[in-house]
mmCIF file of C-alpha atoms in Angstrom:
data_model
loop_
_atom_site.group_PDB
_atom_site.id
_atom_site.type_symbol
_atom_site.label_atom_id
_atom_site.label_comp_id
_atom_site.label_asym_id
_atom_site.label_seq_id
_atom_site.Cartn_x
_atom_site.Cartn_y
_atom_site.Cartn_z
ATOM 1 C CA VAL A 1 -16.822 -9.670 3.180
ATOM 2 C CA LYS A 2 -18.639 -12.788 2.764
ATOM 3 C CA GLU A 3 -16.354 -15.011 5.673
ATOM 4 C CA SER A 4 -16.358 -11.767 8.237
ATOM 5 C CA ALA A 5 -19.219 -10.624 10.109
ATOM 6 C CA LEU A 6 -17.515 -7.064 10.257
ATOM 7 C CA ARG A 7 -18.781 -4.482 7.966
ATOM 8 C CA ILE A 8 -15.928 -4.010 5.678
ATOM 9 C CA LYS A 9 -15.730 -1.556 2.829
ATOM 10 C CA LEU A 10 -13.297 -1.659 0.309
ATOM 11 C CA VAL A 11 -12.684 1.680 -1.332
ATOM 12 C CA LEU A 12 -11.529 1.740 -4.997
ATOM 13 C CA CYS A 13 -10.363 4.246 -7.266
ATOM 14 C CA ALA A 14 -12.652 4.502 -10.396
ATOM 15 C CA TRP A 15 -9.731 4.799 -12.689
ATOM 16 C CA GLY A 16 -7.394 2.934 -15.049
ATOM 17 C CA GLU A 17 -7.591 0.516 -18.183
ATOM 18 C CA ASP A 18 -9.153 -2.568 -15.958
ATOM 19 C CA LEU A 19 -12.206 -0.283 -14.320
ATOM 20 C CA THR A 20 -14.793 -2.382 -16.371
ATOM 21 C CA ARG A 21 -13.443 -5.550 -15.524
ATOM 22 C CA SER A 22 -12.918 -4.731 -11.989
ATOM 23 C CA ARG A 23 -16.770 -3.652 -11.671
ATOM 24 C CA ALA A 24 -17.837 -6.753 -13.732
ATOM 25 C CA LEU A 25 -15.924 -8.888 -11.392
ATOM 26 C CA CYS A 26 -17.280 -7.050 -8.189
ATOM 27 C CA HIS A 27 -20.798 -7.686 -9.321
ATOM 28 C CA GLU A 28 -19.926 -11.530 -10.359
ATOM 29 C CA LEU A 29 -18.574 -11.556 -6.602
ATOM 30 C CA GLY A 30 -21.614 -10.296 -5.525
ATOM 31 C CA VAL A 31 -19.760 -7.558 -2.974
ATOM 32 C CA GLU A 32 -20.951 -4.419 -5.206
ATOM 33 C CA GLU A 33 -22.759 -3.087 -1.586
ATOM 34 C CA SER A 34 -19.197 -3.358 -0.116
ATOM 35 C CA ILE A 35 -17.441 -1.383 -2.500
ATOM 36 C CA VAL A 36 -17.170 2.311 -2.835
ATOM 37 C CA TRP A 37 -15.746 3.876 -5.856
ATOM 38 C CA ARG A 38 -14.240 6.771 -6.101
ATOM 39 C CA PRO A 39 -12.919 9.376 -8.624
ATOM 40 C CA LEU A 40 -9.180 10.384 -8.899
ATOM 41 C CA MET A 41 -8.892 13.165 -6.103
ATOM 42 C CA PRO A 42 -6.370 15.608 -5.037
ATOM 43 C CA LYS A 43 -3.643 14.728 -2.714
ATOM 44 C CA PRO A 44 -5.115 16.272 0.362
ATOM 45 C CA ASP A 45 -8.258 14.202 0.078
ATOM 46 C CA LEU A 46 -6.299 11.031 -0.919
ATOM 47 C CA ILE A 47 -4.269 11.524 2.578
ATOM 48 C CA LYS A 48 -7.563 11.716 4.637
ATOM 49 C CA TYR A 49 -8.701 8.557 3.003
ATOM 50 C CA TYR A 50 -5.307 6.766 3.901
ATOM 51 C CA ASN A 51 -5.735 7.884 7.303
ATOM 52 C CA ALA A 52 -9.169 6.607 7.499
ATOM 53 C CA SER A 53 -8.060 3.484 6.355
ATOM 54 C CA ASP A 54 -7.314 0.328 8.319
ATOM 55 C CA ILE A 55 -5.370 -1.119 5.747
ATOM 56 C CA VAL A 56 -4.323 -0.379 2.326
ATOM 57 C CA LEU A 57 -3.772 -2.792 -0.840
ATOM 58 C CA ASP A 58 -1.560 -1.578 -3.566
ATOM 59 C CA GLN A 59 0.743 -3.124 -6.432
ATOM 60 C CA PHE A 60 0.375 -6.610 -7.095
ATOM 61 C CA ASN A 61 1.465 -7.130 -10.722
ATOM 62 C CA LEU A 62 4.227 -4.747 -11.261
ATOM 63 C CA GLY A 63 6.677 -5.720 -9.057
ATOM 64 C CA ALA A 64 7.309 -2.615 -7.371
ATOM 65 C CA TRP A 65 5.550 0.030 -5.403
ATOM 66 C CA GLY A 66 4.515 3.511 -6.289
ATOM 67 C CA LEU A 67 3.617 6.855 -4.075
ATOM 68 C CA THR A 68 0.139 4.896 -2.971
ATOM 69 C CA THR A 69 2.654 2.794 -0.847
ATOM 70 C CA LEU A 70 4.922 5.058 0.273
ATOM 71 C CA GLU A 71 1.993 7.615 1.017
ATOM 72 C CA ALA A 72 0.343 4.991 2.885
ATOM 73 C CA MET A 73 3.190 3.889 5.149
ATOM 74 C CA ALA A 74 4.234 7.599 6.019
ATOM 75 C CA CYS A 75 0.341 7.703 7.407
ATOM 76 C CA GLU A 76 1.196 4.508 9.421
ATOM 77 C CA LYS A 77 -0.780 2.456 7.589
ATOM 78 C CA ALA A 78 -0.124 -1.528 7.025
ATOM 79 C CA VAL A 79 0.541 -2.003 3.107
ATOM 80 C CA VAL A 80 -0.216 -5.473 1.450
ATOM 81 C CA LEU A 81 1.690 -5.738 -2.145
ATOM 82 C CA ASN A 82 3.967 -7.668 -4.130
ATOM 83 C CA TYR A 83 7.250 -6.289 -4.910
ATOM 84 C CA ARG A 84 10.475 -7.749 -5.868
ATOM 85 C CA LYS A 85 11.985 -8.268 -2.653
ATOM 86 C CA GLU A 86 15.700 -8.364 -4.611
ATOM 87 C CA TRP A 87 14.977 -4.802 -5.986
ATOM 88 C CA ALA A 88 14.228 -3.315 -2.457
ATOM 89 C CA GLU A 89 17.366 -5.500 -0.923
ATOM 90 C CA ALA A 90 19.795 -4.001 -3.543
ATOM 91 C CA CYS A 91 18.350 -0.205 -2.612
ATOM 92 C CA TYR A 92 17.860 -0.109 1.032
ATOM 93 C CA LEU A 93 19.444 -1.257 4.297
ATOM 94 C CA GLU A 94 16.665 -2.928 5.017
ATOM 95 C CA THR A 95 13.241 -3.832 3.290
ATOM 96 C CA PRO A 96 10.407 -1.911 4.106
ATOM 97 C CA HIS A 97 7.611 -2.813 6.658
ATOM 98 C CA VAL A 98 4.792 -4.207 4.505
ATOM 99 C CA CYS A 99 2.737 -7.509 4.312
ATOM 100 C CA TYR A 100 4.081 -9.041 1.100
ATOM 101 C CA ALA A 101 1.571 -11.104 -0.420
ATOM 102 C CA ALA A 102 1.651 -12.077 -4.402
ATOM 103 C CA THR A 103 -1.518 -14.377 -4.673
ATOM 104 C CA VAL A 104 -5.178 -14.263 -4.168
ATOM 105 C CA GLU A 105 -4.939 -16.719 -1.520
ATOM 106 C CA GLU A 106 -2.087 -14.952 0.123
ATOM 107 C CA ILE A 107 -3.562 -11.498 -0.022
ATOM 108 C CA PHE A 108 -7.066 -13.425 1.618
ATOM 109 C CA ALA A 109 -4.882 -14.493 4.495
ATOM 110 C CA VAL A 110 -3.537 -11.374 5.097
ATOM 111 C CA LEU A 111 -6.678 -9.918 4.753
ATOM 112 C CA LYS A 112 -8.302 -12.747 7.370
ATOM 113 C CA ASP A 113 -5.342 -12.261 9.548
ATOM 114 C CA PHE A 114 -6.010 -8.529 9.808
ATOM 115 C CA VAL A 115 -9.303 -8.831 11.036
ATOM 116 C CA ARG A 116 -8.184 -11.135 13.676
ATOM 117 C CA ASN A 117 -5.520 -9.372 14.680
ATOM 118 C CA PRO A 118 -5.731 -5.184 14.109
ATOM 119 C CA GLN A 119 -3.178 -4.449 16.723
ATOM 120 C CA GLN A 120 -0.702 -6.095 15.009
ATOM 121 C CA TYR A 121 -1.239 -4.391 11.991
ATOM 122 C CA ARG A 122 -1.301 -0.835 13.619
ATOM 123 C CA ASP A 123 1.924 -1.825 14.854
ATOM 124 C CA LEU A 124 3.127 -2.703 11.266
ATOM 125 C CA GLY A 125 1.865 0.695 10.148
ATOM 126 C CA ARG A 126 3.952 2.702 12.715
ATOM 127 C CA MET A 127 7.108 0.823 11.335
ATOM 128 C CA ALA A 128 6.386 1.433 7.891
ATOM 129 C CA ARG A 129 6.230 4.916 8.918
ATOM 130 C CA GLU A 130 9.496 4.773 10.527
ATOM 131 C CA TRP A 131 10.983 3.160 7.783
ATOM 132 C CA VAL A 132 9.794 6.070 5.389
ATOM 133 C CA GLU A 133 11.132 8.318 7.628
ATOM 134 C CA ARG A 134 14.748 6.599 7.437
ATOM 135 C CA TYR A 135 14.588 5.986 3.872
ATOM 136 C CA HIS A 136 12.166 8.722 1.890
ATOM 137 C CA SER A 137 11.708 11.592 4.037
ATOM 138 C CA SER A 138 12.316 14.451 1.927
ATOM 139 C CA SER A 139 15.522 15.476 3.578
ATOM 140 C CA VAL A 140 16.973 11.942 2.963
ATOM 141 C CA VAL A 141 15.849 12.144 -0.549
ATOM 142 C CA ALA A 142 17.365 15.457 -0.878
ATOM 143 C CA ASN A 143 20.651 14.818 0.205
ATOM 144 C CA LYS A 144 20.749 11.766 -1.539
ATOM 145 C CA HIS A 145 20.086 13.804 -4.937
ATOM 146 C CA LEU A 146 22.742 16.250 -3.303
ATOM 147 C CA GLU A 147 25.284 13.603 -3.235
ATOM 148 C CA PHE A 148 24.777 12.295 -6.595
ATOM 149 C CA TYR A 149 25.064 15.560 -8.274
ATOM 150 C CA ARG A 150 28.339 16.315 -6.097
ATOM 151 C CA SER A 151 29.654 13.179 -7.327
ATOM 152 C CA ILE A 152 28.985 14.078 -10.712
ATOM 153 C CA VAL A 153 30.402 17.799 -10.853
ATOM 154 C CA GLY A 154 32.980 17.099 -8.141
#
């Protein structure tokens, strides 16, 4: 926000055990004007937010992604996160098309690059959706479950 002439808004969910600390950090950094706090919302509303976003930031501490990453990817959004690549390599034939960033400096570098090269990130979002369709579509997941159950019952 401070380094860009662009009008940037960060939409954050007003939820979680670190909410008070997050709000205090936004105040300390002097970026409150650029933050939009939203309450927890129904899935259709959340999907509208994904679709209105340019880029989505998800997990940075857990080492794994959750539904936010997959849903944003399904909406053709570039996602920035930190995940254990070896876990993904063990589960999928190809790693997901996301922006890997583990440190504050790496996250900041990705966001600065995004501002300079938005088309590159739109292309990444398109590839992310294709990845989700190959590895996490409802038919793929259902078939994996069926294969598993067949292996158990014979």
